[in-house]
Short mmCIF file of C-alpha atoms in Angstrom, two decimals:
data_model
loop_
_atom_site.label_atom_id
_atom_site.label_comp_id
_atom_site.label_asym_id
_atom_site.label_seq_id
_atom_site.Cartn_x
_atom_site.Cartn_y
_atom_site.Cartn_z
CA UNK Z 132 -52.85 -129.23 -112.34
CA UNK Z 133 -54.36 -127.07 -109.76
CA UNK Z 134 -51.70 -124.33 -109.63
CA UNK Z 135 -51.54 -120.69 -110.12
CA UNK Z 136 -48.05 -120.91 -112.32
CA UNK Z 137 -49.83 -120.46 -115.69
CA UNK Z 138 -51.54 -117.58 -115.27
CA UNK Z 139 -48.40 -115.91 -113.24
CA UNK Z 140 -46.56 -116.71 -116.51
CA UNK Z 141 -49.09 -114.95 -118.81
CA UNK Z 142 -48.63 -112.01 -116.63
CA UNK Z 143 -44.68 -112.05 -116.69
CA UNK Z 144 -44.90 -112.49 -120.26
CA UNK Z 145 -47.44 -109.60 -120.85
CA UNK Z 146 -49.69 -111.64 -122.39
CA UNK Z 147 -52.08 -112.09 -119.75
CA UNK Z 148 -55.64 -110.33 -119.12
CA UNK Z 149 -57.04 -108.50 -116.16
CA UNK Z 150 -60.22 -108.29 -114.72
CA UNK Z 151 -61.22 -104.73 -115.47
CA UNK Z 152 -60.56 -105.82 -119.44
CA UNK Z 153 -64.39 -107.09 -119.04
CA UNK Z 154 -66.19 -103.96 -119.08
CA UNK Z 155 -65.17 -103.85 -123.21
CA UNK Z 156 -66.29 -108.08 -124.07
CA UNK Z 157 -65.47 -106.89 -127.43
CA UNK Z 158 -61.91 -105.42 -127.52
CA UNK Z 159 -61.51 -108.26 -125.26
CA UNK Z 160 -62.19 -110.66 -127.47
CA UNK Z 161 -60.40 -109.35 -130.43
CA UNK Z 162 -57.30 -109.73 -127.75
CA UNK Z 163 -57.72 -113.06 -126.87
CA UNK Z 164 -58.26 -113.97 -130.03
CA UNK Z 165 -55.34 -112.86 -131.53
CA UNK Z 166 -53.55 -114.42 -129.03
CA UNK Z 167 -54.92 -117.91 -130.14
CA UNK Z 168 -53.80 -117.11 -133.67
CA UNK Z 169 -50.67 -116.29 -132.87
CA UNK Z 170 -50.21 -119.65 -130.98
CA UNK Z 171 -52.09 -122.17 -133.17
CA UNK Z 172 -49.22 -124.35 -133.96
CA UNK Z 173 -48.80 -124.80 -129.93
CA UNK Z 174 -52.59 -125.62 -129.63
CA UNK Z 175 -52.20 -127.44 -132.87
CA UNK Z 176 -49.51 -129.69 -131.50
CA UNK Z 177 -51.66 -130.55 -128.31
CA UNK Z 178 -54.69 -131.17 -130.16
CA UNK Z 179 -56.67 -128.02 -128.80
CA UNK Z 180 -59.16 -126.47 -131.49
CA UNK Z 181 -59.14 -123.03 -131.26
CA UNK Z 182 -62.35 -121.03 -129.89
CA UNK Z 183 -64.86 -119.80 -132.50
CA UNK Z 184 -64.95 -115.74 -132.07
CA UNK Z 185 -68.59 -115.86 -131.38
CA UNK Z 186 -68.62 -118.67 -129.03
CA UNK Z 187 -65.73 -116.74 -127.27
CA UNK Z 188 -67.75 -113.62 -127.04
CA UNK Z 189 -70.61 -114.86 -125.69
CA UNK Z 190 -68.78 -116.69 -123.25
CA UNK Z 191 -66.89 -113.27 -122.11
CA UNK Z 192 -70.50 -111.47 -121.71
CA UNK Z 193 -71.65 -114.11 -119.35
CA UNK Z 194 -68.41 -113.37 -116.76
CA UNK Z 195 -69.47 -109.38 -117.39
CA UNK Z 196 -72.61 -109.81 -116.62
CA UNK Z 197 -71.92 -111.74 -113.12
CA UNK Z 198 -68.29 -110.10 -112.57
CA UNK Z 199 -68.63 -105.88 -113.52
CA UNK Z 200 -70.61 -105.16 -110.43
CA UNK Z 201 -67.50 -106.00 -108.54
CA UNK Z 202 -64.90 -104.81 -110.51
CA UNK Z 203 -63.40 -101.99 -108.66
CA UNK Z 204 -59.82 -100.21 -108.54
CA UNK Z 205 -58.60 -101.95 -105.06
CA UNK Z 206 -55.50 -100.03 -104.85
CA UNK Z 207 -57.95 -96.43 -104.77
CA UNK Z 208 -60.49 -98.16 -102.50
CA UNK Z 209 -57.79 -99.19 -99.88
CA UNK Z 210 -56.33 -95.61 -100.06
CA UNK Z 211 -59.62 -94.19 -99.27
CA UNK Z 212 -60.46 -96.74 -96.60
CA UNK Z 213 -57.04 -95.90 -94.76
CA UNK Z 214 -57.66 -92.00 -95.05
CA UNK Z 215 -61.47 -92.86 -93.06
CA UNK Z 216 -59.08 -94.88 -90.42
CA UNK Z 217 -60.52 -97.98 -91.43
CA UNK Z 218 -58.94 -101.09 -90.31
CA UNK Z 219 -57.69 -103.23 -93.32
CA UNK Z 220 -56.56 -107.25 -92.69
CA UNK Z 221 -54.25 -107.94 -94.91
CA UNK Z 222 -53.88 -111.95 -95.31
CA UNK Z 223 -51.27 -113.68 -96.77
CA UNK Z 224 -51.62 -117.27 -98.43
CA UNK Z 225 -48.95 -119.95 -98.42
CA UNK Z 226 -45.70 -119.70 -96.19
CA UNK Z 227 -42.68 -118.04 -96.40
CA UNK Z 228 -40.81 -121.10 -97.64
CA UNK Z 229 -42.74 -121.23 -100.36
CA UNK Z 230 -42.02 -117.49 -101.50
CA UNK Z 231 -40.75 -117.07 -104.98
CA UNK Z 232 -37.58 -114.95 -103.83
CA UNK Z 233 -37.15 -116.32 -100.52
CA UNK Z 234 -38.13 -119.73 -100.11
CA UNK Z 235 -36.75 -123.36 -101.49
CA UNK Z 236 -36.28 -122.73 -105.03
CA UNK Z 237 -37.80 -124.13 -107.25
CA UNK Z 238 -40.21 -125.53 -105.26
CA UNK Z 239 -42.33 -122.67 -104.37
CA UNK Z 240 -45.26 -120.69 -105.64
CA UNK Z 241 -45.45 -117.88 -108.37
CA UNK Z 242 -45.31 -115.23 -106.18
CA UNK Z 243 -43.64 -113.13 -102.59
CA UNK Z 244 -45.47 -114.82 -99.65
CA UNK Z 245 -43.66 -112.56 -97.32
CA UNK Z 246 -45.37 -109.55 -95.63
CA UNK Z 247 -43.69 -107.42 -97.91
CA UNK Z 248 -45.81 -109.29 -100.55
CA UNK Z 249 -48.83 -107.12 -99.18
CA UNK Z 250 -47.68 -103.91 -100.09
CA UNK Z 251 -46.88 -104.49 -103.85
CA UNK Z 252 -49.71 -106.90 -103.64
CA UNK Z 253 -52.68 -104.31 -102.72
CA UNK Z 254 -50.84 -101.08 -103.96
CA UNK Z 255 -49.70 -99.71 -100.29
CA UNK Z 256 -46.62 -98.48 -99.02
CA UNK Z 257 -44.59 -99.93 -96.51
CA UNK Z 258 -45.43 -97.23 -93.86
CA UNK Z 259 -48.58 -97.96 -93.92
CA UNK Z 260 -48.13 -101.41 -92.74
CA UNK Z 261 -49.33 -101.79 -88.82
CA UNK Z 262 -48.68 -104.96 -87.02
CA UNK Z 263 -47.07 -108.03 -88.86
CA UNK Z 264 -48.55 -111.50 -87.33
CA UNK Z 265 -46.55 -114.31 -87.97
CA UNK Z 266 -48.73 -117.91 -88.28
CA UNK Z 267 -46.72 -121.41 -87.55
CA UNK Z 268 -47.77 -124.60 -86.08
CA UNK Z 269 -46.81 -126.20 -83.15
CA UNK Z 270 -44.78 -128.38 -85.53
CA UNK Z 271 -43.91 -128.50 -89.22
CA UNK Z 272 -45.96 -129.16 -92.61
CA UNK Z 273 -45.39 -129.54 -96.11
CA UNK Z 274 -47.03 -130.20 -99.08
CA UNK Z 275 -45.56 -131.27 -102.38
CA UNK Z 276 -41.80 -131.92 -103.20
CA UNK Z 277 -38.94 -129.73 -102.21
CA UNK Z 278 -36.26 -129.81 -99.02
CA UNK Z 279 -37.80 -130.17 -95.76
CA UNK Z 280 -35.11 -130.63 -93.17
CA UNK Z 281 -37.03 -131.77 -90.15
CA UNK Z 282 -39.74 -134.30 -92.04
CA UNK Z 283 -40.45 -137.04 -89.85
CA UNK Z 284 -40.46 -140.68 -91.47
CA UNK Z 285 -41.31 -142.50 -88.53
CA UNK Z 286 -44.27 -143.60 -86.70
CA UNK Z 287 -44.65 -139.95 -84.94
CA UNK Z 288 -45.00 -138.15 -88.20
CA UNK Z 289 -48.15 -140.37 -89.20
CA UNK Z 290 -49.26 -139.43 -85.87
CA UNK Z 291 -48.83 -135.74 -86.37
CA UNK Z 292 -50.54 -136.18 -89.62
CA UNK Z 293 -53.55 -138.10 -88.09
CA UNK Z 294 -54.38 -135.95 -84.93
CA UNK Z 295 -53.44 -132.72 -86.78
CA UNK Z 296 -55.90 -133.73 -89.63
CA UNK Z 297 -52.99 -133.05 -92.18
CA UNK Z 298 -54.47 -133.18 -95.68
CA UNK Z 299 -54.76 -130.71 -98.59
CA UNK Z 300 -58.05 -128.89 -98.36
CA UNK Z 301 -58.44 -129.15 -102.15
CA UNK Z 302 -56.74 -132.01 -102.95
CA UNK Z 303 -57.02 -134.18 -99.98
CA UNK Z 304 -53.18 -135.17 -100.22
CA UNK Z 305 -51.49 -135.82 -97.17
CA UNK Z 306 -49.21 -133.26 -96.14
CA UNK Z 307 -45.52 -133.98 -95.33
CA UNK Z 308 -45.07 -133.25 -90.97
CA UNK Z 309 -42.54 -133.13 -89.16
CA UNK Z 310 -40.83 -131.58 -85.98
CA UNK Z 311 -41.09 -127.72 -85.47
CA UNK Z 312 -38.11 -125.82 -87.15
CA UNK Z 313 -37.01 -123.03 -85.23
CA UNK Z 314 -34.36 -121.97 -87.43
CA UNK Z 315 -36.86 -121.94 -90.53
CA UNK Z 316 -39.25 -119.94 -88.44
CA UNK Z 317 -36.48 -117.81 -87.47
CA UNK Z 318 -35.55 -116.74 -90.77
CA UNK Z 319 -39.49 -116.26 -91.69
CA UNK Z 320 -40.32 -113.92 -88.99
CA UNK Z 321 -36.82 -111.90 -90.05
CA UNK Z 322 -38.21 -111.62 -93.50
CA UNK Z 323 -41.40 -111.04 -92.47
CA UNK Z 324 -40.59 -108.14 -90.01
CA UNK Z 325 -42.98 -110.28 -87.53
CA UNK Z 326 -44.01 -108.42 -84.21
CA UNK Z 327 -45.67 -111.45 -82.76
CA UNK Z 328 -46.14 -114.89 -83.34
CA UNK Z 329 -49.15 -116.97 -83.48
CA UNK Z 330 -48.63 -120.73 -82.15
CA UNK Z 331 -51.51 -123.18 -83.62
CA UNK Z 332 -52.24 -126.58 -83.36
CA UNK Z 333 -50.80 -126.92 -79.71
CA UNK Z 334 -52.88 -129.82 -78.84
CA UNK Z 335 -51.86 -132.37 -81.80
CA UNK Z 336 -48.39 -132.55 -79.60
CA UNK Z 337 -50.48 -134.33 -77.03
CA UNK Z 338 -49.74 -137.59 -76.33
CA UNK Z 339 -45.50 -137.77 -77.53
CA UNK Z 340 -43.18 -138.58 -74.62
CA UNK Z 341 -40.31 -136.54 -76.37
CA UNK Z 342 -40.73 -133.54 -78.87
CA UNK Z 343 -38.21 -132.28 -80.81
CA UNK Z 344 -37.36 -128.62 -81.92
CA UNK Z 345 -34.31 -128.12 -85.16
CA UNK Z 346 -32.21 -125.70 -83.42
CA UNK Z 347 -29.39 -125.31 -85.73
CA UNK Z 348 -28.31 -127.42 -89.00
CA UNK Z 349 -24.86 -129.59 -89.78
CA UNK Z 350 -23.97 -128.41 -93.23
CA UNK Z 351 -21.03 -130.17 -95.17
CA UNK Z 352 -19.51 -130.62 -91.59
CA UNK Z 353 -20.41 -127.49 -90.15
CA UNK Z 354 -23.27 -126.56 -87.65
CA UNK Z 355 -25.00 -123.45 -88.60
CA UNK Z 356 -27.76 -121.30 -86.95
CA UNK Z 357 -29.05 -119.97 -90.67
CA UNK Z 358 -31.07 -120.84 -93.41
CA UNK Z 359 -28.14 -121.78 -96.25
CA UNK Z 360 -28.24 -121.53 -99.64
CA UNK Z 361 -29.58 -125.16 -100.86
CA UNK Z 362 -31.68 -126.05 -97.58
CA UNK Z 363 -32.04 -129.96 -98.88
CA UNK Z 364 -27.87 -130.37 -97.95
CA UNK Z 365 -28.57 -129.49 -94.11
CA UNK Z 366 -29.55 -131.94 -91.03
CA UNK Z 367 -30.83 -131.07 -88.51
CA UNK Z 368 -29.51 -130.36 -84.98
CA UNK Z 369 -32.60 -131.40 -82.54
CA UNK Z 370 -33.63 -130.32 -78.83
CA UNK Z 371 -35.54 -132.68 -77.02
CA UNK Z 372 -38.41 -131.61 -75.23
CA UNK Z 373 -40.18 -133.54 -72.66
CA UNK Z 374 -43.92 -134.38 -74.10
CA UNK Z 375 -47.50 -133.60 -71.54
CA UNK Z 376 -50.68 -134.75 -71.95
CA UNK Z 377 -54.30 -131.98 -71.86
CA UNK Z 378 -53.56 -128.72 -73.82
CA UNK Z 379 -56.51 -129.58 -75.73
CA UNK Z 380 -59.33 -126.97 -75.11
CA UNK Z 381 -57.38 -124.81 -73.02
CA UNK Z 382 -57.64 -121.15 -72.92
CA UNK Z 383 -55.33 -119.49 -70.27
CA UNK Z 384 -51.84 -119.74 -70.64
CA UNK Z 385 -51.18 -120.79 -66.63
CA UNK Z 386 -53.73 -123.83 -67.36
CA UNK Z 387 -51.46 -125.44 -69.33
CA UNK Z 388 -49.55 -128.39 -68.46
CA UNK Z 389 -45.93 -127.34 -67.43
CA UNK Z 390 -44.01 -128.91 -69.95
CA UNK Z 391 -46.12 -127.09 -73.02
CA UNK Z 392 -45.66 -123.85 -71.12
CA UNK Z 393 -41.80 -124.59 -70.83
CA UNK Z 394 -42.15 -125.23 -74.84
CA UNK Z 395 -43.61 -122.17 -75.63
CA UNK Z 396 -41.19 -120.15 -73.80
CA UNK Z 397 -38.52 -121.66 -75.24
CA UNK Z 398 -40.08 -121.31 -78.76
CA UNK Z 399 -40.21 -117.75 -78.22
CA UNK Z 400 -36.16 -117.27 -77.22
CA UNK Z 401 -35.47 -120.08 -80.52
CA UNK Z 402 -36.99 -117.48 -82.74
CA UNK Z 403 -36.21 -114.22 -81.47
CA UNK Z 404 -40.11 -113.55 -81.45
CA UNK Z 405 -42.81 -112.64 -78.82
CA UNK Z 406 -45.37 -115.66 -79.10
CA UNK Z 407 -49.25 -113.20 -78.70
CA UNK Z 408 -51.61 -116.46 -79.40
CA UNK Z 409 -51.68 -120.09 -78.67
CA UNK Z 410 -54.38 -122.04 -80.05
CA UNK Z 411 -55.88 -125.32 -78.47
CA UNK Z 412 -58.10 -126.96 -80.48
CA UNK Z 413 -59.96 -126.39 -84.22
CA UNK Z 414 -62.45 -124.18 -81.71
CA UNK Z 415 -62.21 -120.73 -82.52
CA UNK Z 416 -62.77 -120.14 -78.53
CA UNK Z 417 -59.81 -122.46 -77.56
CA UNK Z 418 -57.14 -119.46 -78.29
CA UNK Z 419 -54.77 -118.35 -75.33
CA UNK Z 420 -54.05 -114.89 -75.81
CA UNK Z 421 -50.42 -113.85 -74.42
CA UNK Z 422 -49.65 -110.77 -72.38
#
């Protein structure tokens, strides 16, 4: 009940409101209200009285008063910020999997995850895109229902879950984990035009005395190196990895114990992508930055 779906559908459906629609509370209201009155044998069936106009306004002059000051056109401001050579982060929420377009169908989110997300997102063009940074863990994660080829049911997924402190930030619900899907993340940082790759969440490997990597998928008898179609019909094809003990806190990429270094590396040739950061530990100092 916590999702963004409703309000993407309002939008799709041109019925929705944007922000800037609160610097006139009064044609604003007239528009939401009409809206209610053209619906109130939906709200009628689900027992929801409809708002009285002057309730509603007053309401809508309270978010004014607190929201106008920031109301701004973004698309304008980030134009002007780029012509000053300002730099401009431009951060993505949710993974790729979960795109609208891209990812597992229909479980996803209302809207393009991907990179190319930002541009339609913000109102830039492609060009003036700069360096695409790629975020996975050290493993995998999901939360919610939907295909997830390399969940782990046994005892080492709790474990991921546990030392990788693995639950929703709003919700608190345990996310799904599982072993580190190269094929997945191969795919994302295709779609995502990624220049570099950012490895988090090293340390929660610590401790396994074999880790496994998906590097390729049986599907209806056939083993294939691609994302398919319907991802819940694949299995995965695992690499074992010998496990180490003390990446945890570690901030030079020599430091580490052998057998992380060797899975790094061989991260890097599974996904066709230059890993740039490693990180150690929830410390924001215990990052390894790549050459």
């Amino acid at each position: 009940g916590r999702g963004i779906g409703p309000s993407y559908s309002d939008k799709i459906s041109r019925s929705g409101h944007r922000i800037g629609e609160l610097k006139d509370t009064n044609k604003l209201c007239e528009k939401i209200f009409e809206y209610f009155e053209q619906n109130s044998s939906y709200f009628k069936a689900l027992d929801i009285n409809l708002p009285n106009k002057n309730e509603l306004l007053f309401e809508l002059e309270l978010y004014a008063k607190k929201l106008k000051p920031f109301i701004v056109d973004t698309t304008k401001l980030t134009w002007e910020l780029l012509e000053k050579n300002e730099k401009l982060l431009l951060e993505g929420a949710q993974g790729t999997m979960l795109d609208i377009d891209h990812g597992t169908y229909p479980f996803v989110t209302s809207s393009n995850t991907i990179a190319a997300g930002a541009c339609s997102g913000i109102g830039l063009s492609p060009k003036s895109v700069g360096n695409v940074t790629g975020i996975a863990k050290a493993y995998c994660t999901r939360v919610g229902n939907g295909p997830f080829p390399t969940e782990d049911f046994s005892g080492e997924g709790d474990i991921l879950r546990t030392n990788g402190h693995e639950f929703g930030t709003t919700t608190g619900r345990a996310r799904r984990c599982g072993w580190f899907d190269a094929i997945a993340t191969k795919y994302a940082c295709k779609l995502n035009g990624c220049d570099d790759l950012a490895i988090m969440k090293l340390d929660v490997l610590d401790g396994f005395e074999k880790i496994k990597v998906c590097v390729g998928y049986e599907y209806f008898g056939e083993k294939i190196d691609f994302v398919p179609f319907d991802l819940e019909n694949v299995t995965p094809i695992y690499k074992e990895f010998d496990g180490w003990n003390g990446s945890k806190g570690v901030r030079e990429f020599d430091k580490l114990p052998q057998n992380a270094k060797d899975y790094v590396l061989e991260l890097e040739k599974l996904v066709d992508t230059k890993i740039g950061l490693i990180s150690t530990s929830p410390d924001r100092e215990d990052t390894i930055f790549m050459k």
